[in-house]
mmCIF file of C-alpha atoms and ligand atoms in Angstrom:
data_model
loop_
_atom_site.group_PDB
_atom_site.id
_atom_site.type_symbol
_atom_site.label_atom_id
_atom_site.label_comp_id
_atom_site.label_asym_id
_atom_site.label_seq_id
_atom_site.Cartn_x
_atom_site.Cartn_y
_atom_site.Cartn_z
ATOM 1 C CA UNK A 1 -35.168 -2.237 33.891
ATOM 2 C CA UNK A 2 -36.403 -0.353 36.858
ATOM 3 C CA UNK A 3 -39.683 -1.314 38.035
ATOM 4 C CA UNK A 4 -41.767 1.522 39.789
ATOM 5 C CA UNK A 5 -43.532 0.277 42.398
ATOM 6 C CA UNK A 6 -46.699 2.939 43.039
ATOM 7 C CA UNK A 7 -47.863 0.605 45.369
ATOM 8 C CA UNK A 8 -45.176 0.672 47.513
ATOM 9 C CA UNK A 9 -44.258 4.457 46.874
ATOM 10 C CA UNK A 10 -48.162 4.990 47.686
ATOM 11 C CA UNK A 11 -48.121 3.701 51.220
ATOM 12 C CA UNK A 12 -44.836 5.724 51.314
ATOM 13 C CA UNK A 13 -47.272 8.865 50.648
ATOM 14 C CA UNK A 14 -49.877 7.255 53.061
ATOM 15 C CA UNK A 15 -47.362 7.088 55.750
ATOM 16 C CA UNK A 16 -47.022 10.742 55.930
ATOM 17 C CA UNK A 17 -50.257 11.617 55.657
ATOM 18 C CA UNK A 18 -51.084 9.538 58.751
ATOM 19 C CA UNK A 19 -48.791 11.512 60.547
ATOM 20 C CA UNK A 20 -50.004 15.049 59.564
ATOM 21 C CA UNK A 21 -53.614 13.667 60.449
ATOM 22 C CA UNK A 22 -52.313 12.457 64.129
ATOM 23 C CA UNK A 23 -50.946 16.212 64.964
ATOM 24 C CA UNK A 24 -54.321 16.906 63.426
ATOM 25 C CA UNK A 25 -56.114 15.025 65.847
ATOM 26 C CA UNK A 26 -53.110 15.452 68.721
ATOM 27 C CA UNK A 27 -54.436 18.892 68.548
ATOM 28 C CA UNK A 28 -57.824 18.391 69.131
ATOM 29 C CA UNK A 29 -59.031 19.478 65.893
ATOM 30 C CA UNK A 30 -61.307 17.222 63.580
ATOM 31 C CA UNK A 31 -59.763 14.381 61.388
ATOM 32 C CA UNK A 32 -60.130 15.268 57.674
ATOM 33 C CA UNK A 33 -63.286 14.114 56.237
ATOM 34 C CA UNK A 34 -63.563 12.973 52.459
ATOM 35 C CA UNK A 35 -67.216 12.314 51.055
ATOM 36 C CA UNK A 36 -67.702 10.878 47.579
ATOM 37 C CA UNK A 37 -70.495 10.615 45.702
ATOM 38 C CA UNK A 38 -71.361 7.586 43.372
ATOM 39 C CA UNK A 39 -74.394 7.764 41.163
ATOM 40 C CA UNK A 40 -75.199 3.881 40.029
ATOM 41 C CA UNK A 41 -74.106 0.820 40.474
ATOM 42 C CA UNK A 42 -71.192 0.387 37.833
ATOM 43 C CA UNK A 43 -68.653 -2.317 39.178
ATOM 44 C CA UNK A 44 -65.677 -0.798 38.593
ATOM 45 C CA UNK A 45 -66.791 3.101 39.866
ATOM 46 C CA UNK A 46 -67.977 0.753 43.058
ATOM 47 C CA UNK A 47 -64.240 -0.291 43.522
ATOM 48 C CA UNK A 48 -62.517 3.121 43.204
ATOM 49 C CA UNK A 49 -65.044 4.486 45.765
ATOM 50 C CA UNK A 50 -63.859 1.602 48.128
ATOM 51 C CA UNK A 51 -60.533 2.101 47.108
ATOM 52 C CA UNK A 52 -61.114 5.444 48.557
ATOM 53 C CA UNK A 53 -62.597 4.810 51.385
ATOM 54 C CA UNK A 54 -60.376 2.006 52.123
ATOM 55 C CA UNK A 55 -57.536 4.618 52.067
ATOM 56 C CA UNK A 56 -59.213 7.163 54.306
ATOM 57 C CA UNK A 57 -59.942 4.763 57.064
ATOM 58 C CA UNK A 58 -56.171 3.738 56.937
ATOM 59 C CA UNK A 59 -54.912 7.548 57.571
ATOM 60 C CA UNK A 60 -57.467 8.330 60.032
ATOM 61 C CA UNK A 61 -59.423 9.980 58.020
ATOM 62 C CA UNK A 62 -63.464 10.532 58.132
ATOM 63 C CA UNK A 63 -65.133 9.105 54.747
ATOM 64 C CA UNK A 64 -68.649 8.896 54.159
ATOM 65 C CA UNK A 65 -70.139 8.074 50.632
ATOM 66 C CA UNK A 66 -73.599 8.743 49.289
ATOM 67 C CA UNK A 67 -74.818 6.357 47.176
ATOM 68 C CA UNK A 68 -77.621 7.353 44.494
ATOM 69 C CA UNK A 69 -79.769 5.230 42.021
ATOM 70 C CA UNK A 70 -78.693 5.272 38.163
ATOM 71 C CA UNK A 71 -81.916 7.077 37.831
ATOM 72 C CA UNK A 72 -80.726 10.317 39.793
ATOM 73 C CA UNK A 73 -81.907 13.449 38.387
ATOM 74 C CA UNK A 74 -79.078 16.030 37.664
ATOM 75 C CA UNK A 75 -81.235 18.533 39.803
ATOM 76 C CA UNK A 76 -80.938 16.141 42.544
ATOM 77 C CA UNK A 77 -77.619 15.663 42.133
ATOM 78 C CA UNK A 78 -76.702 19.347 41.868
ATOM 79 C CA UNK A 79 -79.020 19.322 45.016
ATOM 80 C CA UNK A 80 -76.670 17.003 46.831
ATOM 81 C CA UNK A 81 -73.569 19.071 45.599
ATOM 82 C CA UNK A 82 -74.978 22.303 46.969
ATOM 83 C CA UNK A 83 -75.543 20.170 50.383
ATOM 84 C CA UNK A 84 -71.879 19.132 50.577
ATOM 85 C CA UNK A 85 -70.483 22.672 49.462
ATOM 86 C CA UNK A 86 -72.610 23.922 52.431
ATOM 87 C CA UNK A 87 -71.374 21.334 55.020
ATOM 88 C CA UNK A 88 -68.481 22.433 57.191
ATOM 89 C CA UNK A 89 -68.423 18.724 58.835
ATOM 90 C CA UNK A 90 -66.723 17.845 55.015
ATOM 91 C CA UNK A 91 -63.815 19.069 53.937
ATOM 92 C CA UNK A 92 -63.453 18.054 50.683
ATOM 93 C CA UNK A 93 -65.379 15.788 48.047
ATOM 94 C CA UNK A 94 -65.563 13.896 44.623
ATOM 95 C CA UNK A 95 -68.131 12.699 42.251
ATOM 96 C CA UNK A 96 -67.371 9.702 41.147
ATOM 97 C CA UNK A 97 -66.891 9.752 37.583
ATOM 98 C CA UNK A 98 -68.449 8.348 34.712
ATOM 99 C CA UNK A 99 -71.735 9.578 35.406
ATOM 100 C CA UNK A 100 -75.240 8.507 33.656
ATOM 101 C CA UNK A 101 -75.882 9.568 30.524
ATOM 102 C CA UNK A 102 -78.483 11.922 31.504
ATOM 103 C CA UNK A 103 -76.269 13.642 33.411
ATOM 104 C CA UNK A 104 -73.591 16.576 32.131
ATOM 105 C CA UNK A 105 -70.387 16.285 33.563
ATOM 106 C CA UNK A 106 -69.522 19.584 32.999
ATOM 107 C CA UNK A 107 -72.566 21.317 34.514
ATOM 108 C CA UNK A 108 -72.272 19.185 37.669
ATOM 109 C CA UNK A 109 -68.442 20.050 38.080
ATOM 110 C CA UNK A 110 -68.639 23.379 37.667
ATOM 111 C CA UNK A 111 -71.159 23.187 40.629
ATOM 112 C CA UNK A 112 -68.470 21.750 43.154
ATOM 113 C CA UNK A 113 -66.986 24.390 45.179
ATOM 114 C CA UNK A 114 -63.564 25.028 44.064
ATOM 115 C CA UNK A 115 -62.186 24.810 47.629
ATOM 116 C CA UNK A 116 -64.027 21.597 48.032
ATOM 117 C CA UNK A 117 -63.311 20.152 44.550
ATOM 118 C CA UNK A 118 -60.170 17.407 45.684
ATOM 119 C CA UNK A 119 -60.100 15.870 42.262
ATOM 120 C CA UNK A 120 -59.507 19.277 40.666
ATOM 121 C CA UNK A 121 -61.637 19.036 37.865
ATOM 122 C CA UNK A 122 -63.196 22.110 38.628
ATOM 123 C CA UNK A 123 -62.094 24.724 36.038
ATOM 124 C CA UNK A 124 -60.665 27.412 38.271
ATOM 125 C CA UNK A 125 -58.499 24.372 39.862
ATOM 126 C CA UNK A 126 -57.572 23.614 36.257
ATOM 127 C CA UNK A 127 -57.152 27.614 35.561
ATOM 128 C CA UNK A 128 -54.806 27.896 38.611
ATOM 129 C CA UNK A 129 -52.809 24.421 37.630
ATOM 130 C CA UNK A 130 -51.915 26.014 34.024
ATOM 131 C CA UNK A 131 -50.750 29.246 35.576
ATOM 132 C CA UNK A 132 -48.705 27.338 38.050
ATOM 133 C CA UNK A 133 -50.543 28.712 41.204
ATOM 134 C CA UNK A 134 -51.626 26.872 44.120
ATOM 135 C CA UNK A 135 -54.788 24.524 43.474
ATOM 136 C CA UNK A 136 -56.205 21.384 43.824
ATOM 137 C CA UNK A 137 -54.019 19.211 41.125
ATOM 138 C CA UNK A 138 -55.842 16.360 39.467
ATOM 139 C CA UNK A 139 -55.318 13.076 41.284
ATOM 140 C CA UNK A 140 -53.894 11.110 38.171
ATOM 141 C CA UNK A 141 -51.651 13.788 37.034
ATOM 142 C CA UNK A 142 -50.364 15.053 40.287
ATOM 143 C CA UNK A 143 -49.854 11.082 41.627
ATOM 144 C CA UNK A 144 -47.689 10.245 38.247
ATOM 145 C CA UNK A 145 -45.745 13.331 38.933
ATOM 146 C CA UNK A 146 -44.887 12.270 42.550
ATOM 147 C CA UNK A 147 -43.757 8.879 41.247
ATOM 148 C CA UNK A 148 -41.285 10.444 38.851
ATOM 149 C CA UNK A 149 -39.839 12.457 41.950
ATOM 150 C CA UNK A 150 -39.763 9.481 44.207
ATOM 151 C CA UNK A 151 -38.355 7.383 41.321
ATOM 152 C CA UNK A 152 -35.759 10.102 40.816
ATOM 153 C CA UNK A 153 -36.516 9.911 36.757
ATOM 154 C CA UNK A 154 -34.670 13.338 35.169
ATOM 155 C CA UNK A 155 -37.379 14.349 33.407
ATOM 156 C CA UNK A 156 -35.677 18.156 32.462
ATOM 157 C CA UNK A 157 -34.833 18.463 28.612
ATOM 158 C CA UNK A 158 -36.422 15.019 27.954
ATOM 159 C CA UNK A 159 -38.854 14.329 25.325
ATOM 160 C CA UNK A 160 -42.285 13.703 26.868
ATOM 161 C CA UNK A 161 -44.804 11.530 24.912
ATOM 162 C CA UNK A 162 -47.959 12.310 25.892
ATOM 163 C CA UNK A 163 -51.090 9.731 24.356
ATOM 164 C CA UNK A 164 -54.470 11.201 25.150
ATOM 165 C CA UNK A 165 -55.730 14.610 25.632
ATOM 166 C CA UNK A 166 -58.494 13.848 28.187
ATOM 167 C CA UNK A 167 -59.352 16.802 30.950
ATOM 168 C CA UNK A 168 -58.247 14.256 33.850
ATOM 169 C CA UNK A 169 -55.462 12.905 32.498
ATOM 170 C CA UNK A 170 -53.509 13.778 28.945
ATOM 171 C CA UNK A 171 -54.269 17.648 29.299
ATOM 172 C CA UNK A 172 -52.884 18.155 32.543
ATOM 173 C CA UNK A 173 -50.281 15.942 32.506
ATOM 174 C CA UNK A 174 -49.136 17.550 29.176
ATOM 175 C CA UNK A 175 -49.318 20.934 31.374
ATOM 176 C CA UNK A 176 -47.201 19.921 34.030
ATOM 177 C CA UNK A 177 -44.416 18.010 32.596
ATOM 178 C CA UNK A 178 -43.667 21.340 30.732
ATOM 179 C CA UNK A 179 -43.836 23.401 34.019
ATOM 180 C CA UNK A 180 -40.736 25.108 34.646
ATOM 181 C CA UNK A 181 -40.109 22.934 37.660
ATOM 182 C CA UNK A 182 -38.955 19.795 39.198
ATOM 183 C CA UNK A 183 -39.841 17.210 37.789
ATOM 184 C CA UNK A 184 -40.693 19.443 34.870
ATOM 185 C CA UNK A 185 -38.898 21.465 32.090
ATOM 186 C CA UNK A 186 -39.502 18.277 29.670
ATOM 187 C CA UNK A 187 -40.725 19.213 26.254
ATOM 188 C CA UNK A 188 -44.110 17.642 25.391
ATOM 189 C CA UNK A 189 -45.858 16.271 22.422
ATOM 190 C CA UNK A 190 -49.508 15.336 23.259
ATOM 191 C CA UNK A 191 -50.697 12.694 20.551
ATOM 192 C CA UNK A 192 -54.218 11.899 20.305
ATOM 193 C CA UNK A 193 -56.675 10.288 17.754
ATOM 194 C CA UNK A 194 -56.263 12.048 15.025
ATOM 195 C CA UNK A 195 -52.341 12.001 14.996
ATOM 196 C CA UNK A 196 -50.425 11.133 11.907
ATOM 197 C CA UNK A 197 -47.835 8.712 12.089
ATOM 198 C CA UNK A 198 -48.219 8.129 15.644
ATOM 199 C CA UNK A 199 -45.634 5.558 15.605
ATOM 200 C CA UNK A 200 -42.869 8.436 14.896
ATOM 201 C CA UNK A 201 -43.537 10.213 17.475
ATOM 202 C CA UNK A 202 -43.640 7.285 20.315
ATOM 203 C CA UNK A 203 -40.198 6.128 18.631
ATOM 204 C CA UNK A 204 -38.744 10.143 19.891
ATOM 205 C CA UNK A 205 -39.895 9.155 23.634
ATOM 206 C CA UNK A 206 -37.603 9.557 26.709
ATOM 207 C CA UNK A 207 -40.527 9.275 28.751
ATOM 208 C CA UNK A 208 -44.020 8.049 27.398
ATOM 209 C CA UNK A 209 -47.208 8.294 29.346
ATOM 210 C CA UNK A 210 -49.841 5.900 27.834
ATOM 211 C CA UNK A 211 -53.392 7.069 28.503
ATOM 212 C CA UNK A 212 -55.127 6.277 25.560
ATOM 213 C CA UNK A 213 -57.785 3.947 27.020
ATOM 214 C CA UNK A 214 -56.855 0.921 24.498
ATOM 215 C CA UNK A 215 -55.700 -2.343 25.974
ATOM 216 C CA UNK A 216 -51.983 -3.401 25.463
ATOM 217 C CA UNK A 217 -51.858 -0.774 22.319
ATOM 218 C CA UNK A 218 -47.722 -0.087 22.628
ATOM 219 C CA UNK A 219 -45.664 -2.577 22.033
ATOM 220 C CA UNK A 220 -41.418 -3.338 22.329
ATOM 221 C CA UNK A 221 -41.130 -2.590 18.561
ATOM 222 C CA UNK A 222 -42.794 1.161 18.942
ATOM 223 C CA UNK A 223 -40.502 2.534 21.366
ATOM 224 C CA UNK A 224 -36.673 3.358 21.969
ATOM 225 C CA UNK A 225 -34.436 1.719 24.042
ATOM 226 C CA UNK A 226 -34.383 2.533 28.092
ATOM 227 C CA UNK A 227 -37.553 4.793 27.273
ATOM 228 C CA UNK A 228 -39.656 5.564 30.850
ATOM 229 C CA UNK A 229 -43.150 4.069 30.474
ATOM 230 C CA UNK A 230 -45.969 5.486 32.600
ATOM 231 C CA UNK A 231 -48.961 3.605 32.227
ATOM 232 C CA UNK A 232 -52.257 5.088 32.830
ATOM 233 C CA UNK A 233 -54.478 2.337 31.645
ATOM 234 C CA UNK A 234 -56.731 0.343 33.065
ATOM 235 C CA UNK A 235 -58.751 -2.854 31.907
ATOM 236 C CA UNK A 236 -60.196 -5.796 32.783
ATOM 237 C CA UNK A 237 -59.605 -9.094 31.109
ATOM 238 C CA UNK A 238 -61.566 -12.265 31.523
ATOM 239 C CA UNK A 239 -59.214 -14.238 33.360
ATOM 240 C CA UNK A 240 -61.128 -17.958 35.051
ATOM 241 C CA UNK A 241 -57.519 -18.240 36.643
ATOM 242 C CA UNK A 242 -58.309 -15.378 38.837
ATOM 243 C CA UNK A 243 -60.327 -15.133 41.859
ATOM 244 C CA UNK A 244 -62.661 -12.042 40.497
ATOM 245 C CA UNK A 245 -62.701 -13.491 37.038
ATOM 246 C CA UNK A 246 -60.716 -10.794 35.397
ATOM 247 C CA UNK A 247 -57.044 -9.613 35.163
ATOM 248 C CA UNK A 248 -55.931 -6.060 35.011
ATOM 249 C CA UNK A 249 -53.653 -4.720 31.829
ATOM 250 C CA UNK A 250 -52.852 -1.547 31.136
ATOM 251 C CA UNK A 251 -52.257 0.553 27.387
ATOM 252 C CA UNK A 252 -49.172 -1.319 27.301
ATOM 253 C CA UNK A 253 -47.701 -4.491 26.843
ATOM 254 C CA UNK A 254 -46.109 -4.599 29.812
ATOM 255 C CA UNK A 255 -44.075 -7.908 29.428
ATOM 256 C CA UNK A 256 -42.750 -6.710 26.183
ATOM 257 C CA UNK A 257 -41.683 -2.826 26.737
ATOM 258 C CA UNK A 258 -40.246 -3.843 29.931
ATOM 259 C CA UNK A 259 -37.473 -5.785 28.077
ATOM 260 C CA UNK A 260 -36.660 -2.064 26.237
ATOM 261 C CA UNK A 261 -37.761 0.251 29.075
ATOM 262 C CA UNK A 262 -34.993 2.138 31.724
ATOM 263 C CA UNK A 263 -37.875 2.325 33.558
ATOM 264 C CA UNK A 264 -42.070 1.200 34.171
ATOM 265 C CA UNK A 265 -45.102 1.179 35.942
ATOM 266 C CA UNK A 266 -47.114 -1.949 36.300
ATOM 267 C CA UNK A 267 -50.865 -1.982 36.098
ATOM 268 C CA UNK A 268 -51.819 -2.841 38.629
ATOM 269 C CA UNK A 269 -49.703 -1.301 41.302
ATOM 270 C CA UNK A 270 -48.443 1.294 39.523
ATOM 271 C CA UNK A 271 -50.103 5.314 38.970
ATOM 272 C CA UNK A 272 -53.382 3.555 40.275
ATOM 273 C CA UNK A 273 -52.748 3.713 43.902
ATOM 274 C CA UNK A 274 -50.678 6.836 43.581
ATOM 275 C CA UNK A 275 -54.279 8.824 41.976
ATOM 276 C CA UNK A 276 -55.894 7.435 45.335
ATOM 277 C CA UNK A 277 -52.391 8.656 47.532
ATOM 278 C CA UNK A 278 -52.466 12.176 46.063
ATOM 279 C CA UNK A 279 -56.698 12.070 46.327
ATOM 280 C CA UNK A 280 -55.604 11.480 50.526
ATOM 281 C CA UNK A 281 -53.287 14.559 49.677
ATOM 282 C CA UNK A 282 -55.439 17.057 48.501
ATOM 283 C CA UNK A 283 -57.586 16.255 51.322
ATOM 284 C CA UNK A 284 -55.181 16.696 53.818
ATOM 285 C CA UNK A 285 -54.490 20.174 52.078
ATOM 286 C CA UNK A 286 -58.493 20.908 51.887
ATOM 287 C CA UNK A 287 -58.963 20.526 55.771
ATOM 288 C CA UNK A 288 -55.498 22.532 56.428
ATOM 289 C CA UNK A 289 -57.415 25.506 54.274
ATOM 290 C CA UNK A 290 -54.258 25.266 51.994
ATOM 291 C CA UNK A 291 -56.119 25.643 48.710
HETATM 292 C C1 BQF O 301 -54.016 -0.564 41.205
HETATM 293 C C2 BQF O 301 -60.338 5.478 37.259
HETATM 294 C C3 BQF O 301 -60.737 5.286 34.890
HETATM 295 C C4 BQF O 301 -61.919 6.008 35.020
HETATM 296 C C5 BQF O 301 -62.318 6.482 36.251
HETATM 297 C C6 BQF O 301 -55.354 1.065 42.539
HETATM 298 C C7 BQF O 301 -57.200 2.249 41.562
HETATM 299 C C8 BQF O 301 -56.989 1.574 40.383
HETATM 300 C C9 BQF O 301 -55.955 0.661 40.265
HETATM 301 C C10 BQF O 301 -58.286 3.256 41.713
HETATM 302 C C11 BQF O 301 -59.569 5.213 38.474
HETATM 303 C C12 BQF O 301 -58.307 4.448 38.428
HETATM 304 C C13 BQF O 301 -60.080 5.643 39.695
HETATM 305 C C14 BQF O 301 -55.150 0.392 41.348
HETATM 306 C C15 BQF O 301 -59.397 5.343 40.999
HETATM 307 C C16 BQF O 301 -57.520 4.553 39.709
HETATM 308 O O1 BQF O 301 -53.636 -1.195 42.196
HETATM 309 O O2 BQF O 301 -53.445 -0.626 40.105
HETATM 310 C C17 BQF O 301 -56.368 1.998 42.654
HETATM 311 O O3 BQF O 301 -59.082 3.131 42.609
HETATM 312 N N1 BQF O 301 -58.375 4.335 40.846
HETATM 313 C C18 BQF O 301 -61.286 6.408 39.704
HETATM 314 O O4 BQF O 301 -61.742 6.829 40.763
HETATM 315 O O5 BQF O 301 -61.935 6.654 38.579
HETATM 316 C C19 BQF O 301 -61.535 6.217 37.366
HETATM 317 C C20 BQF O 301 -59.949 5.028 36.000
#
């Protein structure tokens, strides 16, 4: 078994960043500058957002975050959009996602401006993706893809399992593991909750990508030997061992599959710090006008 260590391939990705954003600065031009929104106070959206800016301040980057109360109004908050779409101090920014429930996702996405939307939610970013044509990629997606490249995993040919069909992670990911590029050309089954005999189809996986949002759900028995296991999940366990009180697992029973796997990411360390590396990346791109 092959571990695959996003942490480590991650500051790989950070490393070169930091050197495009030197020349940047070398040349007397402005750092790139990342601003992210976060609407509440939910603990875990308050640790990607210093995740974030965490990861700025190491590349030389410019972050700045505006926090709002859980009782933002989704005019204000399309009112604080407009004001970032209009700054030219930022390059590019996110809205921390999930928002209140008084708040539509959609209509608040579709308000960032494409050029500024770095986690590519945006639909014409999406549009573009699924067409192949240059865009802002999704941070999850694009970040798992990268750690298939730098892992050197063949995905061509291969049987992708896909579980989830979410906008910011199973969609895309289905989309660009059938790309006809490398990594690419696999052929993809996206399973979701209303598959029948799920079981069947995780069994047919050369490479599975778990993002189904339930805790530990595949297990050694469900899939083939020297399958490649991405592992999207995320979630906290009460844990009185640990300092914080909780544990990270991820969709899959890590300790098990490993024993089957050719090839896994651990949570944590694994496509989490890669979605914050390829976040860093788009940025980079959004200052350099690429997109
Ligand atoms: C690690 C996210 C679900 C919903 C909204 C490193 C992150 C996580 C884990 C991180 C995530 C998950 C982020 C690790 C950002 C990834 O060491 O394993 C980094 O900060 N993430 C997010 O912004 O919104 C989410 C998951």
């Amino acid at each position: 078994m092959k571990l695959i260590d996003g942490k480590e391939i991650a500051n790989q990705v950070k490393e070169e960043i930091k050197k495009e954003v030197s020349q940047i600065i070398d040349n007397d031009e402005k750092a790139p500058h990342l601003a992210a929104v976060l609407v509440g106070e939910d603990p875990a959206s308050q640790t990607y957002v210093k995740n974030k800016e965490k990861a700025c301040k190491r590349v030389g980057m410019i972050s700045s975050v505006y926090n709002m109360s859980a009782e933002t109004s989704q005019k204000e908050l399309l009112e604080t959009v407009d004001f970032l779409n209009n700054d030219p101090e930022i390059d590019g920014f996110i809205v921390q996602l999930p928002l209140p429930d008084h708040i539509d996702e959609d209509t608040i996405i579709q308000s960032i401006k494409p050029g500024k939307d770095v986690d590519g939610f945006h639909p014409v970013n999406l549009g573009k993706m699924m067409l192949g044509q240059p865009a802002f990629l999704s941070a999850t997606p694009n970040g798992i893809m990268e750690l298939l490249e730098r892992s050197n995993i063949d995905t061509e040919g291969k049987h992708c399992v896909v579980l989830g069909r979410s906008n910011i992670v199973g969609r895309p990911i289905s989309v660009l593991m059938s790309q006809k590029e490398k990594p690419g050309n696999a052929t993809v089954t996206v399973c979701h909750s209303r598959t029948h005999n799920l079981e069947e189809y995780i069994k047919q996986a050369d490479i599975l990508i778990a993002a189904i949002g339930k805790q530990e759900f595949v297990t050694a028995d469900m899939v083939k030997d020297n399958v490649v296991v991405i592992d999207v999940g995320i979630h906290r366990v009460t844990d009185d061992t640990k300092e914080k009180g909780y544990r990270l697992v991820g969709d899959v029973d890590f300790e098990g599959v490993k024993k089957k796997a050719s090839a896994i990411t651990p949570v944590p360390g694994g496509v989490g710090p890669m979605t914050i590396a390829t976040l860093l990346k788009n940025t980079l791109k959004a200052a350099k006008k690429e997109v």
